[in-house]
Tab-separated table of C-alpha atoms in Angstrom:
chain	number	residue	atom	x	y	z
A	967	UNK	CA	0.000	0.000	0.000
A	968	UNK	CA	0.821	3.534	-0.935
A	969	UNK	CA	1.083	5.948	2.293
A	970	UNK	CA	-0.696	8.655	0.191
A	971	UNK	CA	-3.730	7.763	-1.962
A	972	UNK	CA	-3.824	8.406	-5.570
A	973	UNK	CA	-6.179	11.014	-5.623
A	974	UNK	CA	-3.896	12.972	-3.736
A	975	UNK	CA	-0.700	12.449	-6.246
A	976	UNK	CA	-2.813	13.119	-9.359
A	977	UNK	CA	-3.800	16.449	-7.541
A	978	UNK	CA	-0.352	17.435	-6.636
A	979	UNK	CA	0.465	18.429	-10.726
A	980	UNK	CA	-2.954	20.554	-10.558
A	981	UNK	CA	-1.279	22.533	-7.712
A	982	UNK	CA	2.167	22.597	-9.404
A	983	UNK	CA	0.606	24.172	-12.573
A	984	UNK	CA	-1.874	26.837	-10.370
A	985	UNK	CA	1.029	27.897	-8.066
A	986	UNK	CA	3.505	28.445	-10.904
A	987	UNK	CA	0.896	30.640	-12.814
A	988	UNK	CA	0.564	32.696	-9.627
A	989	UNK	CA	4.220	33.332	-9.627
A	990	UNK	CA	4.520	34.164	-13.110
A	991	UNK	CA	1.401	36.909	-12.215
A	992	UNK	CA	3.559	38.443	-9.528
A	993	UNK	CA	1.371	37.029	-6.775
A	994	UNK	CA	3.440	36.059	-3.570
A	995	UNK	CA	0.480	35.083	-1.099
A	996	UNK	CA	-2.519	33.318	-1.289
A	997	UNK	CA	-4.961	31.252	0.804
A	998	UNK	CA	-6.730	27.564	0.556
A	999	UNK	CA	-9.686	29.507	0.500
A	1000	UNK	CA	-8.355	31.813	-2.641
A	1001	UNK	CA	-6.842	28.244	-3.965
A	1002	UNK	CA	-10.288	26.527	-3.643
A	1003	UNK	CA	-11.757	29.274	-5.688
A	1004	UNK	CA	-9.498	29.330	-8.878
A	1005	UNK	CA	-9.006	25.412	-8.541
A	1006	UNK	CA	-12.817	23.945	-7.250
A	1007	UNK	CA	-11.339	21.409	-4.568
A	1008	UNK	CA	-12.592	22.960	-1.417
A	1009	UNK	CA	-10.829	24.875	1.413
A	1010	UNK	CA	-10.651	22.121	3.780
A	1011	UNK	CA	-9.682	19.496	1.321
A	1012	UNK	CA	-6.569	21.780	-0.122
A	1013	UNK	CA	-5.554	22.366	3.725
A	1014	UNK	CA	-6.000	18.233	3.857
A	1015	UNK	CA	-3.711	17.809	0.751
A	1016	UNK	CA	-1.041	19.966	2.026
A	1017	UNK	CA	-1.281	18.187	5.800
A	1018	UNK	CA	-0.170	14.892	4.584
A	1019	UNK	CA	3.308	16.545	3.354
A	1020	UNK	CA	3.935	19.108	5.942
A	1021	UNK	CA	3.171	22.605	8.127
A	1022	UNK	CA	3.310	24.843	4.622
A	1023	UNK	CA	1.587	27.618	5.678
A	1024	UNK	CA	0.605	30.071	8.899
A	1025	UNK	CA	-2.602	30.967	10.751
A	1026	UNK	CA	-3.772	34.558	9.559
A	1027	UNK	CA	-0.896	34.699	7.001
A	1028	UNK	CA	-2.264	32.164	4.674
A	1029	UNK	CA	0.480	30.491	2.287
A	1030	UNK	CA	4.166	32.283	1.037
A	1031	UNK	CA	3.031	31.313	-3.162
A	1032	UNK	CA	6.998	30.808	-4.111
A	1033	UNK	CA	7.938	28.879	-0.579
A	1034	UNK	CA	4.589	26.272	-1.543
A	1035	UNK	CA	5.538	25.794	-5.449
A	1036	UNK	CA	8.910	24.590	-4.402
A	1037	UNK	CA	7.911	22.666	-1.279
A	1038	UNK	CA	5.221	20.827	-3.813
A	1039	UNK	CA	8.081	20.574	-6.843
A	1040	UNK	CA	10.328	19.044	-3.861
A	1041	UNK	CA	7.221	16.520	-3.083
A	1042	UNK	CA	6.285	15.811	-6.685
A	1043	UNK	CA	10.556	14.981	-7.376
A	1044	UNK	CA	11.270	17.865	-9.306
A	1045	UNK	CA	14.325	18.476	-7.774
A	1046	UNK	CA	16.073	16.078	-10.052
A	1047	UNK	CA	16.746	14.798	-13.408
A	1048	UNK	CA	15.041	11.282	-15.072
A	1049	UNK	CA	16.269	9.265	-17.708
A	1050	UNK	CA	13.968	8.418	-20.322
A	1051	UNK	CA	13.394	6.116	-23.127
A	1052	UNK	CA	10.796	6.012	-26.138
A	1053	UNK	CA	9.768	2.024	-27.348
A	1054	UNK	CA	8.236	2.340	-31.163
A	1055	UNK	CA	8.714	5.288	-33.205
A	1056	UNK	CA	5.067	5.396	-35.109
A	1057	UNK	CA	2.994	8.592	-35.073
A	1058	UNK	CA	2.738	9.204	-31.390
A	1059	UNK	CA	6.521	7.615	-30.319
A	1060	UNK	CA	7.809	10.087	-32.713
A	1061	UNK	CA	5.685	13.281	-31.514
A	1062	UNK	CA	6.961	12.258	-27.900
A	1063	UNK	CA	10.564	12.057	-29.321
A	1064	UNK	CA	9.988	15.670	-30.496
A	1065	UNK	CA	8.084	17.124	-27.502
A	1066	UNK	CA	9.472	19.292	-25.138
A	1067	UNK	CA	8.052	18.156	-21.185
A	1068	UNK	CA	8.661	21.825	-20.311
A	1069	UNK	CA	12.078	22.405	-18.201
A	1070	UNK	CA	11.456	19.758	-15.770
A	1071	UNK	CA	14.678	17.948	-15.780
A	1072	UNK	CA	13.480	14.932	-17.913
A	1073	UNK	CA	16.570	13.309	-20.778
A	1074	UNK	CA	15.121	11.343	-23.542
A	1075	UNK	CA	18.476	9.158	-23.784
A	1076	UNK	CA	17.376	6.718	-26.488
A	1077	UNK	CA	14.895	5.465	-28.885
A	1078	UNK	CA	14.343	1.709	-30.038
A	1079	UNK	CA	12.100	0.089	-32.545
A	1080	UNK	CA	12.303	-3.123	-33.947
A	1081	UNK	CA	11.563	-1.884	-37.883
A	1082	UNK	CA	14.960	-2.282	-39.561
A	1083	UNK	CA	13.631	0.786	-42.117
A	1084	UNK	CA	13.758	3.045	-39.054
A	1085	UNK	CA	16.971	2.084	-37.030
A	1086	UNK	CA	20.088	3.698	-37.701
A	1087	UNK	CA	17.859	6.967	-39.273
A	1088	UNK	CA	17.788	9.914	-36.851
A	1089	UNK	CA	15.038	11.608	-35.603
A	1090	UNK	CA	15.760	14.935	-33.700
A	1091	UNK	CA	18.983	14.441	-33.472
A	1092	UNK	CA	18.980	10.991	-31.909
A	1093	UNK	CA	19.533	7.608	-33.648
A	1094	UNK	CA	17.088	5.200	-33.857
A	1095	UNK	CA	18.423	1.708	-32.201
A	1096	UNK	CA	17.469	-1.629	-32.727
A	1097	UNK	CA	14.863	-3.295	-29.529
A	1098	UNK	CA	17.199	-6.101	-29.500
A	1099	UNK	CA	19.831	-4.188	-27.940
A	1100	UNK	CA	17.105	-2.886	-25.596
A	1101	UNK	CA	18.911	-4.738	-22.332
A	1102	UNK	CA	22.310	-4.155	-23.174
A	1103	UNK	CA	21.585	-0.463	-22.894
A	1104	UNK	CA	19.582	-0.528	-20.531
A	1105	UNK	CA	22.236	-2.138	-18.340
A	1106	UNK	CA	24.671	1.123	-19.043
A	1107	UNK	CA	22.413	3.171	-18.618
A	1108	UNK	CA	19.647	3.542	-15.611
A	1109	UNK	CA	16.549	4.319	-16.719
A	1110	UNK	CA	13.420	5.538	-15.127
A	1111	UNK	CA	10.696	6.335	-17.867
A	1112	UNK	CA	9.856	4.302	-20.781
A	1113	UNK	CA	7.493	5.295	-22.843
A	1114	UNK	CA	5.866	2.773	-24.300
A	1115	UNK	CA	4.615	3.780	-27.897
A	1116	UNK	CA	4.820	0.228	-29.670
A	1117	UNK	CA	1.714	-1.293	-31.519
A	1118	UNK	CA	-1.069	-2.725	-28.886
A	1119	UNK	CA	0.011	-6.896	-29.932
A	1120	UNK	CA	3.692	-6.564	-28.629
A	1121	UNK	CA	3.172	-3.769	-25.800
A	1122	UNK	CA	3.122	-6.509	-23.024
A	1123	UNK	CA	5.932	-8.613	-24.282
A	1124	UNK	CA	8.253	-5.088	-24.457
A	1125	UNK	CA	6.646	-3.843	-20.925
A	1126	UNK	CA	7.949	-7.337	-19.785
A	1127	UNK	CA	11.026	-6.858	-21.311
A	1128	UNK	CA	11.465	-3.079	-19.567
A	1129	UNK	CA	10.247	-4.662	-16.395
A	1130	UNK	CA	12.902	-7.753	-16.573
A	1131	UNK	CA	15.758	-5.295	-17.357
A	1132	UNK	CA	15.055	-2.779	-14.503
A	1133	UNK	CA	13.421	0.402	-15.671
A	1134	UNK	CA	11.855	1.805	-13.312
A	1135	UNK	CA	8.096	2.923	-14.310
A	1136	UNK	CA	6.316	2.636	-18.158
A	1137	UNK	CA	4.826	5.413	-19.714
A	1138	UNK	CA	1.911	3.467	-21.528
A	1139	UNK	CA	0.474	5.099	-24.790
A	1140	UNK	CA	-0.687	1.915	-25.840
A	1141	UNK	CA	-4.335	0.409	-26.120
A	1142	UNK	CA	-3.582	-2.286	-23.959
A	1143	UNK	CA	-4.169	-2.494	-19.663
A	1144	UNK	CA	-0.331	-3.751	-18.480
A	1145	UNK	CA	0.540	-6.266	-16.309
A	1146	UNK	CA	3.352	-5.822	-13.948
A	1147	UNK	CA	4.491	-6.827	-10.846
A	1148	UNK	CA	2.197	-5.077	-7.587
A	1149	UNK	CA	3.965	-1.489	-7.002
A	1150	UNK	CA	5.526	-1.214	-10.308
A	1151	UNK	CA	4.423	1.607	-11.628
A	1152	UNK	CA	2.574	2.144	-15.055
A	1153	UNK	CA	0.703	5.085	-16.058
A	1154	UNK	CA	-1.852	5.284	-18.965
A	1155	UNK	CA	-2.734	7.371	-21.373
A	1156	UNK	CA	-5.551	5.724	-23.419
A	1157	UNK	CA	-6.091	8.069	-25.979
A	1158	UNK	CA	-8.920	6.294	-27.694
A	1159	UNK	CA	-10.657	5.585	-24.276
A	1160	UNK	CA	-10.619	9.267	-23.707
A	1161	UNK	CA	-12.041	10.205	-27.114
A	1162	UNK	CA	-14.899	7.508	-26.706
A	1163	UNK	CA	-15.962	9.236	-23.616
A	1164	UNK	CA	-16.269	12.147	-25.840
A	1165	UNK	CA	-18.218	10.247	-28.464
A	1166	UNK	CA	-20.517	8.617	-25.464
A	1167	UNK	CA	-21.540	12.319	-24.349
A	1168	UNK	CA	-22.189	14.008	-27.623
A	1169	UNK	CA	-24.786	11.350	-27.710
A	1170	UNK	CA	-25.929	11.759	-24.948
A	1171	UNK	CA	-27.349	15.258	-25.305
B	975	UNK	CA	-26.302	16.260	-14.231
B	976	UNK	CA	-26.072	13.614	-16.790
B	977	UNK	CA	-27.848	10.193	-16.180
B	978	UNK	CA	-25.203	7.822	-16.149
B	979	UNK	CA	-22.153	8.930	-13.940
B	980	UNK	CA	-18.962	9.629	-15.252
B	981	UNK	CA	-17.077	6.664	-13.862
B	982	UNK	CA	-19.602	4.203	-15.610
B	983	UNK	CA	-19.364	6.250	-18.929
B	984	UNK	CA	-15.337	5.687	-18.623
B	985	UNK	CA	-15.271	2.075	-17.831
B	986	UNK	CA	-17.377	1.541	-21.378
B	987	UNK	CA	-14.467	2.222	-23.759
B	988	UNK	CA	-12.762	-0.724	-21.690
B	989	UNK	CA	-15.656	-3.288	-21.791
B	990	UNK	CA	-15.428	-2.666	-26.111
B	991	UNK	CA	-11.565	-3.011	-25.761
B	992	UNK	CA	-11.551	-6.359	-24.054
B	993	UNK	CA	-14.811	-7.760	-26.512
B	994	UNK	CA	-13.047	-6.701	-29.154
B	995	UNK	CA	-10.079	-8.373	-28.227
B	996	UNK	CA	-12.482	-11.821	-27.036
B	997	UNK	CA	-14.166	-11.405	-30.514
B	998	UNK	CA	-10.354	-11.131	-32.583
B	999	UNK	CA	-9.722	-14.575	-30.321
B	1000	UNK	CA	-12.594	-16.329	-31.472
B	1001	UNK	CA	-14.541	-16.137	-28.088
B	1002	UNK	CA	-18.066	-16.315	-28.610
B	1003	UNK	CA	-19.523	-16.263	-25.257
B	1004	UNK	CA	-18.462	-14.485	-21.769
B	1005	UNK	CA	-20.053	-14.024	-18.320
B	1006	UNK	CA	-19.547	-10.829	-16.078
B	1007	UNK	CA	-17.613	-13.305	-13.636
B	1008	UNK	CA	-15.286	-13.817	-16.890
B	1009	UNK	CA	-14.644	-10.340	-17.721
B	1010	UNK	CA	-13.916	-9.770	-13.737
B	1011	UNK	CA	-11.199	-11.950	-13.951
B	1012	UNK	CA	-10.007	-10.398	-16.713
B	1013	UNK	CA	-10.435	-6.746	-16.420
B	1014	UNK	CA	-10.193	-6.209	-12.566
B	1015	UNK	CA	-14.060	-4.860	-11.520
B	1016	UNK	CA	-16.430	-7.089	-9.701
B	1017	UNK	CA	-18.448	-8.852	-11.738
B	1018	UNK	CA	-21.420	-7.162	-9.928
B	1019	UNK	CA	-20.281	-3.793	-10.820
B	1020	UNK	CA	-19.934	-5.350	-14.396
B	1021	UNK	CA	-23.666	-6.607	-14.192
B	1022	UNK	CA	-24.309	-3.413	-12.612
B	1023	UNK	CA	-22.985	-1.425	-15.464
B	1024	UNK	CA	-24.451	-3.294	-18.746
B	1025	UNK	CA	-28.250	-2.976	-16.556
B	1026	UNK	CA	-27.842	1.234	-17.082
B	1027	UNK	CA	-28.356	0.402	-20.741
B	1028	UNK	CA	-30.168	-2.840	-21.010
B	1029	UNK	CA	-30.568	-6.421	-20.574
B	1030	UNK	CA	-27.894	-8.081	-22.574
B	1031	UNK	CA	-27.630	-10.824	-21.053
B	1032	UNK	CA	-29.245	-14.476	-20.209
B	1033	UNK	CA	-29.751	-16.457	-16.873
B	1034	UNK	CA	-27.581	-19.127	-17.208
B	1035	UNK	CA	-25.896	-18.463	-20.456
B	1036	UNK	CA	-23.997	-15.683	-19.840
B	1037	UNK	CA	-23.088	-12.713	-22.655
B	1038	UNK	CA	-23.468	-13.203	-26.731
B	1039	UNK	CA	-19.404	-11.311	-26.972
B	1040	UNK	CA	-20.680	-10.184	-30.727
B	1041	UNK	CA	-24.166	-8.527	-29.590
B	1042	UNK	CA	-22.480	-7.124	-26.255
B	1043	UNK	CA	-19.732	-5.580	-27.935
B	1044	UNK	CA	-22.009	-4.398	-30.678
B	1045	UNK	CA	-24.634	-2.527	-28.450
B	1046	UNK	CA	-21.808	-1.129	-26.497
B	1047	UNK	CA	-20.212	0.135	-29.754
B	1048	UNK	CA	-23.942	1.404	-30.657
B	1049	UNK	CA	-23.734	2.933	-26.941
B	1050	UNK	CA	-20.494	4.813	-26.873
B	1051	UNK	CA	-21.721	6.253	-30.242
B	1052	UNK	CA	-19.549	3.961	-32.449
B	1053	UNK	CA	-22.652	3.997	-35.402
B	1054	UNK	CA	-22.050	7.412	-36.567
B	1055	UNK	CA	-18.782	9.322	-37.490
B	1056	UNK	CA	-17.221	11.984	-36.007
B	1057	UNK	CA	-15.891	15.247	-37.953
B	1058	UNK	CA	-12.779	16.913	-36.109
B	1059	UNK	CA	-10.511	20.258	-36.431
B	1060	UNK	CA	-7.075	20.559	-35.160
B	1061	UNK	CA	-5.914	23.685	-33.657
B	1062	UNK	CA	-2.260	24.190	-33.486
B	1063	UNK	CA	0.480	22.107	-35.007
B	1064	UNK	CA	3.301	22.049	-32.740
B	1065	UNK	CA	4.759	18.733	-31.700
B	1066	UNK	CA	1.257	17.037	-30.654
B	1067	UNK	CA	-0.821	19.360	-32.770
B	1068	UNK	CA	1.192	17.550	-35.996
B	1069	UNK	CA	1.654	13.886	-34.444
B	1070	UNK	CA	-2.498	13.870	-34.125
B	1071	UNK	CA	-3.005	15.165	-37.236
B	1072	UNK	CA	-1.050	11.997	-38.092
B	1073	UNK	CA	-2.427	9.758	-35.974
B	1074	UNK	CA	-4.826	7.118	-36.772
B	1075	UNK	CA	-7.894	6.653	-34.293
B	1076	UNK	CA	-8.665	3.234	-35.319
B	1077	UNK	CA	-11.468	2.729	-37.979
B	1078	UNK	CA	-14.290	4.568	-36.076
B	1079	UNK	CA	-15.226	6.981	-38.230
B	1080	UNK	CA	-13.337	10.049	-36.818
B	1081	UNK	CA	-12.900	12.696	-39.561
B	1082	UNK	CA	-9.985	15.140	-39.612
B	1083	UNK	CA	-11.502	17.244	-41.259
B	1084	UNK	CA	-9.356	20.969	-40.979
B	1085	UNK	CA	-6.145	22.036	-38.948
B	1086	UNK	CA	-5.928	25.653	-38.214
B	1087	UNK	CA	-2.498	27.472	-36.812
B	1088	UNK	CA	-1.989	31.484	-36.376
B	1089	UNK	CA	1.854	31.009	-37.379
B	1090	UNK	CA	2.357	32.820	-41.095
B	1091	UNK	CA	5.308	30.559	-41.634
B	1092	UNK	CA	2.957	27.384	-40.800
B	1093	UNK	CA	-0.163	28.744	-42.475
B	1094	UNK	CA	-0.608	27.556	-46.022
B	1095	UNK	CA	2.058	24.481	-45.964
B	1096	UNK	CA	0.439	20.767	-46.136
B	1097	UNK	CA	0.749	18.556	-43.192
B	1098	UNK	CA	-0.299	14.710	-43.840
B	1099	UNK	CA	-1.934	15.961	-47.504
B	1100	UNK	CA	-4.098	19.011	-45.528
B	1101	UNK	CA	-3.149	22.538	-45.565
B	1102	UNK	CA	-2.351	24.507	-42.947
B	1103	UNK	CA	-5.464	27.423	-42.663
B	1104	UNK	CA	-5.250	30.775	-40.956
B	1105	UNK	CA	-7.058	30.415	-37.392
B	1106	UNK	CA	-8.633	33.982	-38.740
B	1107	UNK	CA	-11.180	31.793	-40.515
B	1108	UNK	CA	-12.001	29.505	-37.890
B	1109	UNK	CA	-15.350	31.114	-37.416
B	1110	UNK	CA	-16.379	30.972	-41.262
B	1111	UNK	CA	-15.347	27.825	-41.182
B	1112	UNK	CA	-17.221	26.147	-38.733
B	1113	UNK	CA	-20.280	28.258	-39.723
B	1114	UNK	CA	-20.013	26.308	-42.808
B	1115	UNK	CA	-19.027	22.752	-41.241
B	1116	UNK	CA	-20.172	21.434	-37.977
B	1117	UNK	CA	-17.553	20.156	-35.778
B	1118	UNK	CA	-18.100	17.538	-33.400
B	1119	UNK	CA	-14.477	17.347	-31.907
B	1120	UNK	CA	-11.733	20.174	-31.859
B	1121	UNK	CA	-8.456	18.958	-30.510
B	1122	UNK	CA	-7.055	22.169	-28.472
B	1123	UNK	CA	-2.931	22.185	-29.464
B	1124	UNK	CA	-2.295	25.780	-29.182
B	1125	UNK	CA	0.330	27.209	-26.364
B	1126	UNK	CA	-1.229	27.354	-22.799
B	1127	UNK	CA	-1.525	30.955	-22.799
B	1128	UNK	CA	-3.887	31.420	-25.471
B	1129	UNK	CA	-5.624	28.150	-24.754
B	1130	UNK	CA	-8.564	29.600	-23.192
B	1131	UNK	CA	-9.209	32.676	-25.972
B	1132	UNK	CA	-9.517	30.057	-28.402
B	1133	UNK	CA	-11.617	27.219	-26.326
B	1134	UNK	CA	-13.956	30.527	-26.175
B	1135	UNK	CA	-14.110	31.400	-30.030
B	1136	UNK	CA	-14.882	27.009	-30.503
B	1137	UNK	CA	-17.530	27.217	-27.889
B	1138	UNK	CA	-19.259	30.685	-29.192
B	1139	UNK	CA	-18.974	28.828	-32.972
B	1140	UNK	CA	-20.987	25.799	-32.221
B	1141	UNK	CA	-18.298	23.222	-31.963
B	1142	UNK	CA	-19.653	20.602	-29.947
B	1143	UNK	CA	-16.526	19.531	-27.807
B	1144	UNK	CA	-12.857	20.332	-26.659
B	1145	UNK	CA	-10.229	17.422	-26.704
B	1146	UNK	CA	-7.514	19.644	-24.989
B	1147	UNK	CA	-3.825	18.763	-24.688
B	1148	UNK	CA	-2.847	21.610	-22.980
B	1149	UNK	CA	-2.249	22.650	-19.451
B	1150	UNK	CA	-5.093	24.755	-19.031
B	1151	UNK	CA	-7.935	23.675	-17.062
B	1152	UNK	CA	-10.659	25.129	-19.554
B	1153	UNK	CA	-13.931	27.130	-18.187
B	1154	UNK	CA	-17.160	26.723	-20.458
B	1155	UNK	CA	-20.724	26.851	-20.077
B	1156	UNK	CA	-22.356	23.924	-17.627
B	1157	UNK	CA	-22.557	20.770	-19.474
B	1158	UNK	CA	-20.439	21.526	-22.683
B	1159	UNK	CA	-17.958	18.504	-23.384
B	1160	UNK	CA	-14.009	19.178	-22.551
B	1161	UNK	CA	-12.178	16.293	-22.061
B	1162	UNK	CA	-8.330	16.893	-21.045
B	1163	UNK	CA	-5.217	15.143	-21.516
B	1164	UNK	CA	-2.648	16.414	-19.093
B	1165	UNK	CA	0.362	14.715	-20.601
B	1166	UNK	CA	2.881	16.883	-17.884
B	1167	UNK	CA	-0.012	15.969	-15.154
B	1168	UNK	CA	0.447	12.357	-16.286
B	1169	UNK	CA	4.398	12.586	-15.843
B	1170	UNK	CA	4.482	14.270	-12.686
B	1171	UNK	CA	2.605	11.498	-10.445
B	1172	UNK	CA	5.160	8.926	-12.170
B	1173	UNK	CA	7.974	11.602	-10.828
B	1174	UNK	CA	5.692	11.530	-7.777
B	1175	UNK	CA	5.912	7.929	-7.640
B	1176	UNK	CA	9.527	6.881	-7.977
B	1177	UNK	CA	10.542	9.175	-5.580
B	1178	UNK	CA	8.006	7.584	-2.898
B	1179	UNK	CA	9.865	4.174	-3.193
């Protein structure tokens, strides 16, 4: 078990993003009541949130805005770099290859696919290596971030393959619900389950 | 408030996932204690789930994996098509307008950008139009889906124009948490969200 549930984590980016666009407005001071009202959680459950990690702010003074976005970048692990890796190189593996995850610290170190018309080319500046020399690297070179952009048939025989060779979460942009050993962690992005919802509620209207 | 809750309306895109998958393995027949074993919920949240929409199943023999997964296709909306704009081409903006959602019937049917050295050039066999004519477009095609690519800071101004121009929903990739009027459709992917509860996460070990 997890000391901190996940609906706590997955609101700890939310405050991340509200905090930093306070700074960049020149605010230096705000309130869980002032928070609850640009962010809808309420009051009590943003003083909650911040209780589990700490004493972050004072009675009658309310919260120091800079003090709280790095005390929450310190608690999300922002304070230092993580390897990364990209697994298939179709449409979406090759946006990710290009995409910049803001100034957070994060290396893409290599990409792999196992289409001998891709490896060897280069794509932004990085050459595309073979998936059978997946481990080897992997070995060198600590990893903590795959992401996992290979077609939905193979995605559990390459997760195993990250898994067995000691990366340290997957990044899953693939159709398919990962197995993986309890605590390892995977995080989804199902693209096409997010656009059904869509689908589901334009006809629902 | 819509009929169904959201969490039911998100576990359907799963339910056609896994029948689809039964269905390419020549599985004819299931039972909700089946699909539990695969897919993780209880079967009688699974019963629970299929009775918002019907009775698709029989005492004693279980689920037809053909008729489910076509009434949940007809369900999710699966029996029409969908027409879609893109809005911004930077890294994601392009890779979607590459992308292929599967054979469902989603139309790409314009990509706009406000960059004069983008504007004009052909991405995947479209051309690149002036988000000045956004409006007259739309007037002139009705949009079902607009996937929201521009930067964060404009995000917002042009979620607004969409709205006021009848497009029906927002798929937005950006950081913004969008405001619209009650009920209108925005469905986010927070890709940096995403990343920072795995950063969250390896640092908890």
């Amino acid at each position: 078990m997890r000391n901190i549930s996940m609906s706590v984590i997955r609101r700890l980016p939310k405050y991340h993003r509200y905090l930093r666009d306070m700074i960049n407005n020149g605010i230096d001071r705000t309130s869980s009541r002032e928070l609850s009202d640009i962010m809808g959680f309420s009051a009590s459950q943003i003083r909650q949130d911040f209780n589990h990690f700490g004493e972050f702010g004072q009675q009658g003074y309310g919260y120091n805005v800079r003090h709280l976005y790095d005390e929450i970048s310190k608690i999300i692990g922002l304070n230092r770099s993580y390897s990364m890796i990209i697994l298939g190189v179709g449409n979406i593996g090759t946006a990710l290859s290009m995409y910049n995850f803001g100034n957070y610290g994060f290396e893409l170190k290599a990409i792999f696919d196992n289409d001998v018309s891709k490896i060897g080319r280069n794509i932004n500046g990085r050459e595309i290596m073979s998936m059978s020399n997946l481990e080897k690297y992997v070995a060198k070179n600590p990893i903590d971030i795959a992401l996992l952009c290979v077609p939905a048939k193979v995605a559990q025989g390459v997760a195993d393959r990250l898994i067995i060779s000691g990366v340290r979460s997957i990044w899953n942009f693939t159709s398919v619900d990962l197995v993986g050993p309890d605590n390892y962690i995977i995080e989804n992005i199902h693209l096409v389950d997010s656009l059904m919802t869509m689908t589901y509620l334009l006809n629902e209207e």
